[in-house]
């Protein structure tokens, strides 16, 4: 499940969210997975935003440490990108890429924001439960690749322990509330 496929002939990156009627433009099998090279199906229903998926029940089998995504997680990427563009002036000159493989650490950034001066920052949406050890490991990997990271905590990942880790590590914590659309920036934690 992904928004990004590579055209099987040209290897062009195709972002399926950029098409109003993707089924009229992209055929299943036209694109392959950017991580494992398998052909992708076009999925465009009435409820969920259009996306690609591997054929059958197959998950992606690649060296990359990516995780199966929920429809909610996919939707959250577009909501968050819109929020960043609308609320942070410096983001208006930045380029947004989705699901960007970072080969040197075998991870895939949810949203990679590229600023004109070369600064790169990954915005990661974390909805599934996660330990602070895992948050630390993923953060260290991004730093190794020269990329800053912001963790947007939502749902099961939005715990006091994870908030405290973010505040301690970055000096702030940001949370994502997909139901209300209220995204918070927290600098200190309630005792
Ligand atoms: Zn794949």
PDB file of C-alpha atoms and ligand atoms in Angstrom:
ATOM      1  CA  UNK A   1       0.000   0.000   0.000  1.00  0.00           C
ATOM      2  CA  UNK A   2       1.672   3.109  -1.184  1.00  0.00           C
ATOM      3  CA  UNK A   3       1.068   6.373  -3.018  1.00  0.00           C
ATOM      4  CA  UNK A   4       4.268   6.086  -5.042  1.00  0.00           C
ATOM      5  CA  UNK A   5       5.075   3.725  -7.891  1.00  0.00           C
ATOM      6  CA  UNK A   6       7.805   3.722 -10.520  1.00  0.00           C
ATOM      7  CA  UNK A   7       6.715   3.524 -14.135  1.00  0.00           C
ATOM      8  CA  UNK A   8       7.807   0.085 -15.368  1.00  0.00           C
ATOM      9  CA  UNK A   9       9.373   1.422 -18.581  1.00  0.00           C
ATOM     10  CA  UNK A  10      10.692   4.864 -17.658  1.00  0.00           C
ATOM     11  CA  UNK A  11      11.228   4.481 -13.864  1.00  0.00           C
ATOM     12  CA  UNK A  12       9.537   7.837 -13.422  1.00  0.00           C
ATOM     13  CA  UNK A  13       8.159   8.343  -9.901  1.00  0.00           C
ATOM     14  CA  UNK A  14       4.372   8.374 -10.108  1.00  0.00           C
ATOM     15  CA  UNK A  15       2.469   9.916  -7.181  1.00  0.00           C
ATOM     16  CA  UNK A  16      -1.037   8.547  -7.508  1.00  0.00           C
ATOM     17  CA  UNK A  17      -2.514  11.298  -5.307  1.00  0.00           C
ATOM     18  CA  UNK A  18      -1.704  13.827  -8.032  1.00  0.00           C
ATOM     19  CA  UNK A  19      -4.360  12.412 -10.386  1.00  0.00           C
ATOM     20  CA  UNK A  20      -8.004  13.303 -10.045  1.00  0.00           C
ATOM     21  CA  UNK A  21      -9.103  10.100 -11.792  1.00  0.00           C
ATOM     22  CA  UNK A  22      -6.122   7.744 -11.493  1.00  0.00           C
ATOM     23  CA  UNK A  23      -7.968   4.783 -13.003  1.00  0.00           C
ATOM     24  CA  UNK A  24      -8.331   6.663 -16.294  1.00  0.00           C
ATOM     25  CA  UNK A  25      -4.605   7.403 -16.417  1.00  0.00           C
ATOM     26  CA  UNK A  26      -2.748   4.545 -14.740  1.00  0.00           C
ATOM     27  CA  UNK A  27      -3.377   0.862 -15.394  1.00  0.00           C
ATOM     28  CA  UNK A  28      -2.688  -1.847 -12.856  1.00  0.00           C
ATOM     29  CA  UNK A  29       0.714  -3.289 -13.737  1.00  0.00           C
ATOM     30  CA  UNK A  30       1.984  -0.031 -15.297  1.00  0.00           C
ATOM     31  CA  UNK A  31       3.952   0.749 -12.167  1.00  0.00           C
ATOM     32  CA  UNK A  32       6.264  -1.283  -9.973  1.00  0.00           C
ATOM     33  CA  UNK A  33       7.111  -1.004  -6.278  1.00  0.00           C
ATOM     34  CA  UNK A  34      10.069   1.330  -5.698  1.00  0.00           C
ATOM     35  CA  UNK A  35      11.388  -0.984  -2.975  1.00  0.00           C
ATOM     36  CA  UNK A  36      10.995  -4.535  -4.317  1.00  0.00           C
ATOM     37  CA  UNK A  37      10.270  -4.074  -8.044  1.00  0.00           C
ATOM     38  CA  UNK A  38       6.996  -6.065  -8.041  1.00  0.00           C
ATOM     39  CA  UNK A  39       4.095  -4.872 -10.202  1.00  0.00           C
ATOM     40  CA  UNK A  40       1.494  -2.764  -8.432  1.00  0.00           C
ATOM     41  CA  UNK A  41      -2.297  -2.678  -8.688  1.00  0.00           C
ATOM     42  CA  UNK A  42      -4.221   0.578  -8.789  1.00  0.00           C
ATOM     43  CA  UNK A  43      -6.755   0.781  -5.996  1.00  0.00           C
ATOM     44  CA  UNK A  44      -9.226   3.623  -6.232  1.00  0.00           C
ATOM     45  CA  UNK A  45     -12.416   3.258  -4.248  1.00  0.00           C
ATOM     46  CA  UNK A  46     -15.001   5.766  -3.189  1.00  0.00           C
ATOM     47  CA  UNK A  47     -14.064   5.730   0.466  1.00  0.00           C
ATOM     48  CA  UNK A  48     -10.298   5.756   0.459  1.00  0.00           C
ATOM     49  CA  UNK A  49      -7.866   7.842  -1.485  1.00  0.00           C
ATOM     50  CA  UNK A  50      -6.384   6.071  -4.496  1.00  0.00           C
ATOM     51  CA  UNK A  51      -3.264   4.060  -3.797  1.00  0.00           C
ATOM     52  CA  UNK A  52      -1.120   1.258  -5.135  1.00  0.00           C
ATOM     53  CA  UNK A  53      -0.918  -2.183  -3.626  1.00  0.00           C
ATOM     54  CA  UNK A  54       1.000  -5.353  -4.349  1.00  0.00           C
ATOM     55  CA  UNK A  55      -0.955  -8.050  -6.159  1.00  0.00           C
ATOM     56  CA  UNK A  56      -2.851 -10.583  -4.124  1.00  0.00           C
ATOM     57  CA  UNK A  57      -2.352 -10.558  -0.399  1.00  0.00           C
ATOM     58  CA  UNK A  58       1.320 -10.029  -0.870  1.00  0.00           C
ATOM     59  CA  UNK A  59       3.155  -7.513   1.274  1.00  0.00           C
ATOM     60  CA  UNK A  60       6.304  -5.813   0.100  1.00  0.00           C
ATOM     61  CA  UNK A  61       9.347  -8.073   0.370  1.00  0.00           C
ATOM     62  CA  UNK A  62      12.339  -5.822   0.233  1.00  0.00           C
ATOM     63  CA  UNK A  63      15.406  -5.061   2.269  1.00  0.00           C
ATOM     64  CA  UNK A  64      13.743  -1.863   3.452  1.00  0.00           C
ATOM     65  CA  UNK A  65      12.318  -1.800   6.945  1.00  0.00           C
ATOM     66  CA  UNK A  66       8.915  -0.519   5.932  1.00  0.00           C
ATOM     67  CA  UNK A  67       5.714  -1.468   7.681  1.00  0.00           C
ATOM     68  CA  UNK A  68       2.269  -2.289   6.342  1.00  0.00           C
ATOM     69  CA  UNK A  69       0.264   0.910   6.310  1.00  0.00           C
ATOM     70  CA  UNK A  70      -3.332   1.471   7.281  1.00  0.00           C
ATOM     71  CA  UNK A  71      -5.628   3.605   5.090  1.00  0.00           C
ATOM     72  CA  UNK A  72      -5.609   6.061   7.981  1.00  0.00           C
ATOM     73  CA  UNK A  73      -1.826   6.357   7.847  1.00  0.00           C
ATOM     74  CA  UNK A  74      -1.936   7.034   4.112  1.00  0.00           C
ATOM     75  CA  UNK A  75      -4.601   9.670   4.574  1.00  0.00           C
ATOM     76  CA  UNK A  76      -2.624  11.243   7.413  1.00  0.00           C
ATOM     77  CA  UNK A  77       0.290  11.932   5.074  1.00  0.00           C
ATOM     78  CA  UNK A  78      -1.750  14.243   2.879  1.00  0.00           C
ATOM     79  CA  UNK A  79      -3.409  15.892   5.884  1.00  0.00           C
ATOM     80  CA  UNK A  80      -0.068  16.542   7.536  1.00  0.00           C
ATOM     81  CA  UNK A  81       1.578  17.872   4.368  1.00  0.00           C
ATOM     82  CA  UNK A  82      -1.298  20.324   3.938  1.00  0.00           C
ATOM     83  CA  UNK A  83      -1.046  21.375   7.584  1.00  0.00           C
ATOM     84  CA  UNK A  84       2.700  22.032   7.297  1.00  0.00           C
ATOM     85  CA  UNK A  85       2.302  24.106   4.138  1.00  0.00           C
ATOM     86  CA  UNK A  86      -0.488  26.189   5.673  1.00  0.00           C
ATOM     87  CA  UNK A  87       1.042  26.776   9.088  1.00  0.00           C
ATOM     88  CA  UNK A  88       4.799  27.126   8.629  1.00  0.00           C
ATOM     89  CA  UNK A  89       5.963  29.882   6.329  1.00  0.00           C
ATOM     90  CA  UNK A  90       9.383  28.326   5.698  1.00  0.00           C
ATOM     91  CA  UNK A  91       7.680  25.260   4.225  1.00  0.00           C
ATOM     92  CA  UNK A  92       6.168  27.262   1.380  1.00  0.00           C
ATOM     93  CA  UNK A  93       9.489  27.188  -0.516  1.00  0.00           C
ATOM     94  CA  UNK A  94      10.191  23.522   0.239  1.00  0.00           C
ATOM     95  CA  UNK A  95       9.619  20.477  -1.949  1.00  0.00           C
ATOM     96  CA  UNK A  96       7.549  17.673  -0.460  1.00  0.00           C
ATOM     97  CA  UNK A  97       8.224  14.066  -1.433  1.00  0.00           C
ATOM     98  CA  UNK A  98       6.270  11.128  -0.091  1.00  0.00           C
ATOM     99  CA  UNK A  99       7.546   7.676   0.805  1.00  0.00           C
ATOM    100  CA  UNK A 100      11.152   8.355   0.003  1.00  0.00           C
ATOM    101  CA  UNK A 101      13.535   5.394   0.293  1.00  0.00           C
ATOM    102  CA  UNK A 102      16.698   6.230   2.248  1.00  0.00           C
ATOM    103  CA  UNK A 103      18.931   3.403   0.988  1.00  0.00           C
ATOM    104  CA  UNK A 104      21.882   3.924   3.360  1.00  0.00           C
ATOM    105  CA  UNK A 105      19.714   3.089   6.367  1.00  0.00           C
ATOM    106  CA  UNK A 106      17.058   0.992   4.540  1.00  0.00           C
ATOM    107  CA  UNK A 107      14.197   3.130   5.754  1.00  0.00           C
ATOM    108  CA  UNK A 108      11.361   4.914   3.979  1.00  0.00           C
ATOM    109  CA  UNK A 109      10.492   8.467   5.035  1.00  0.00           C
ATOM    110  CA  UNK A 110       6.738   9.188   5.161  1.00  0.00           C
ATOM    111  CA  UNK A 111       7.179  12.797   4.069  1.00  0.00           C
ATOM    112  CA  UNK A 112      10.597  14.156   3.162  1.00  0.00           C
ATOM    113  CA  UNK A 113      10.737  17.935   3.029  1.00  0.00           C
ATOM    114  CA  UNK A 114      13.593  19.356   0.957  1.00  0.00           C
ATOM    115  CA  UNK A 115      14.532  22.983   1.551  1.00  0.00           C
ATOM    116  CA  UNK A 116      16.285  25.036  -1.129  1.00  0.00           C
ATOM    117  CA  UNK A 117      19.542  25.205   0.866  1.00  0.00           C
ATOM    118  CA  UNK A 118      19.754  21.411   1.020  1.00  0.00           C
ATOM    119  CA  UNK A 119      18.328  20.858   4.501  1.00  0.00           C
ATOM    120  CA  UNK A 120      16.170  17.735   4.611  1.00  0.00           C
ATOM    121  CA  UNK A 121      13.684  16.877   7.270  1.00  0.00           C
ATOM    122  CA  UNK A 122      11.572  13.740   7.529  1.00  0.00           C
ATOM    123  CA  UNK A 123       8.098  14.027   9.018  1.00  0.00           C
ATOM    124  CA  UNK A 124       7.078  10.654  10.356  1.00  0.00           C
ATOM    125  CA  UNK A 125       3.515   9.804  11.227  1.00  0.00           C
ATOM    126  CA  UNK A 126       3.418   7.287  14.048  1.00  0.00           C
ATOM    127  CA  UNK A 127      -0.021   5.889  14.835  1.00  0.00           C
ATOM    128  CA  UNK A 128       0.838   2.310  15.811  1.00  0.00           C
ATOM    129  CA  UNK A 129       2.275   1.699  19.261  1.00  0.00           C
ATOM    130  CA  UNK A 130       6.044   2.108  19.401  1.00  0.00           C
ATOM    131  CA  UNK A 131       8.703   1.952  22.121  1.00  0.00           C
ATOM    132  CA  UNK A 132      11.112   4.793  22.857  1.00  0.00           C
ATOM    133  CA  UNK A 133      13.971   2.432  21.970  1.00  0.00           C
ATOM    134  CA  UNK A 134      12.504   2.057  18.479  1.00  0.00           C
ATOM    135  CA  UNK A 135      11.902   5.813  18.181  1.00  0.00           C
ATOM    136  CA  UNK A 136      15.537   6.365  19.176  1.00  0.00           C
ATOM    137  CA  UNK A 137      16.825   3.758  16.691  1.00  0.00           C
ATOM    138  CA  UNK A 138      14.874   5.255  13.792  1.00  0.00           C
ATOM    139  CA  UNK A 139      15.906   8.786  14.770  1.00  0.00           C
ATOM    140  CA  UNK A 140      19.579   7.722  14.906  1.00  0.00           C
ATOM    141  CA  UNK A 141      19.266   6.218  11.413  1.00  0.00           C
ATOM    142  CA  UNK A 142      17.901   9.456   9.985  1.00  0.00           C
ATOM    143  CA  UNK A 143      20.712  11.420  11.621  1.00  0.00           C
ATOM    144  CA  UNK A 144      23.244   8.988  10.094  1.00  0.00           C
ATOM    145  CA  UNK A 145      21.749   9.795   6.692  1.00  0.00           C
ATOM    146  CA  UNK A 146      22.004  13.541   7.451  1.00  0.00           C
ATOM    147  CA  UNK A 147      18.256  13.976   7.789  1.00  0.00           C
ATOM    148  CA  UNK A 148      16.401  15.630  10.678  1.00  0.00           C
ATOM    149  CA  UNK A 149      13.218  14.000  11.848  1.00  0.00           C
ATOM    150  CA  UNK A 150       9.948  15.075  13.445  1.00  0.00           C
ATOM    151  CA  UNK A 151       7.718  12.434  15.013  1.00  0.00           C
ATOM    152  CA  UNK A 152       3.993  13.150  14.829  1.00  0.00           C
ATOM    153  CA  UNK A 153       2.415  10.999  17.500  1.00  0.00           C
ATOM    154  CA  UNK A 154      -1.175   9.867  17.121  1.00  0.00           C
ATOM    155  CA  UNK A 155      -3.520   7.137  18.322  1.00  0.00           C
ATOM    156  CA  UNK A 156      -1.661   4.266  20.065  1.00  0.00           C
ATOM    157  CA  UNK A 157       1.711   5.988  19.692  1.00  0.00           C
ATOM    158  CA  UNK A 158       0.542   9.096  21.546  1.00  0.00           C
ATOM    159  CA  UNK A 159       1.518   8.017  25.050  1.00  0.00           C
ATOM    160  CA  UNK A 160       2.935  10.043  27.930  1.00  0.00           C
ATOM    161  CA  UNK A 161       6.161   8.029  27.694  1.00  0.00           C
ATOM    162  CA  UNK A 162       6.599   8.814  23.997  1.00  0.00           C
ATOM    163  CA  UNK A 163       5.669  12.449  24.516  1.00  0.00           C
ATOM    164  CA  UNK A 164       8.231  12.705  27.312  1.00  0.00           C
ATOM    165  CA  UNK A 165      10.897  11.136  25.095  1.00  0.00           C
ATOM    166  CA  UNK A 166      10.186  13.672  22.320  1.00  0.00           C
ATOM    167  CA  UNK A 167      10.300  16.618  24.733  1.00  0.00           C
ATOM    168  CA  UNK A 168      13.551  15.340  26.213  1.00  0.00           C
ATOM    169  CA  UNK A 169      15.125  14.600  22.817  1.00  0.00           C
ATOM    170  CA  UNK A 170      13.922  17.521  20.698  1.00  0.00           C
ATOM    171  CA  UNK A 171      12.679  20.066  23.246  1.00  0.00           C
ATOM    172  CA  UNK A 172       9.093  19.683  22.036  1.00  0.00           C
ATOM    173  CA  UNK A 173       6.586  17.073  20.984  1.00  0.00           C
ATOM    174  CA  UNK A 174       3.965  17.207  18.243  1.00  0.00           C
ATOM    175  CA  UNK A 175       0.765  15.218  18.135  1.00  0.00           C
ATOM    176  CA  UNK A 176      -1.630  14.498  15.326  1.00  0.00           C
ATOM    177  CA  UNK A 177      -5.346  14.210  15.964  1.00  0.00           C
ATOM    178  CA  UNK A 178      -6.922  12.921  12.766  1.00  0.00           C
ATOM    179  CA  UNK A 179     -10.442  12.962  14.169  1.00  0.00           C
ATOM    180  CA  UNK A 180     -10.527  16.619  15.210  1.00  0.00           C
ATOM    181  CA  UNK A 181      -7.777  18.000  12.970  1.00  0.00           C
ATOM    182  CA  UNK A 182      -6.211  19.591  16.051  1.00  0.00           C
ATOM    183  CA  UNK A 183      -2.475  19.050  15.899  1.00  0.00           C
ATOM    184  CA  UNK A 184      -0.612  20.162  19.005  1.00  0.00           C
ATOM    185  CA  UNK A 185       2.866  21.291  19.749  1.00  0.00           C
ATOM    186  CA  UNK A 186       3.744  20.534  23.354  1.00  0.00           C
ATOM    187  CA  UNK A 187       6.786  21.974  25.070  1.00  0.00           C
ATOM    188  CA  UNK A 188       6.349  20.636  28.565  1.00  0.00           C
ATOM    189  CA  UNK A 189       4.369  17.750  29.886  1.00  0.00           C
ATOM    190  CA  UNK A 190       1.643  17.880  32.517  1.00  0.00           C
ATOM    191  CA  UNK A 191       2.719  16.361  35.823  1.00  0.00           C
TER     192      UNK A 191
HETATM  193 ZN1  LIG B   1       7.291  -3.895  -2.761  1.00  0.00          ZN
END
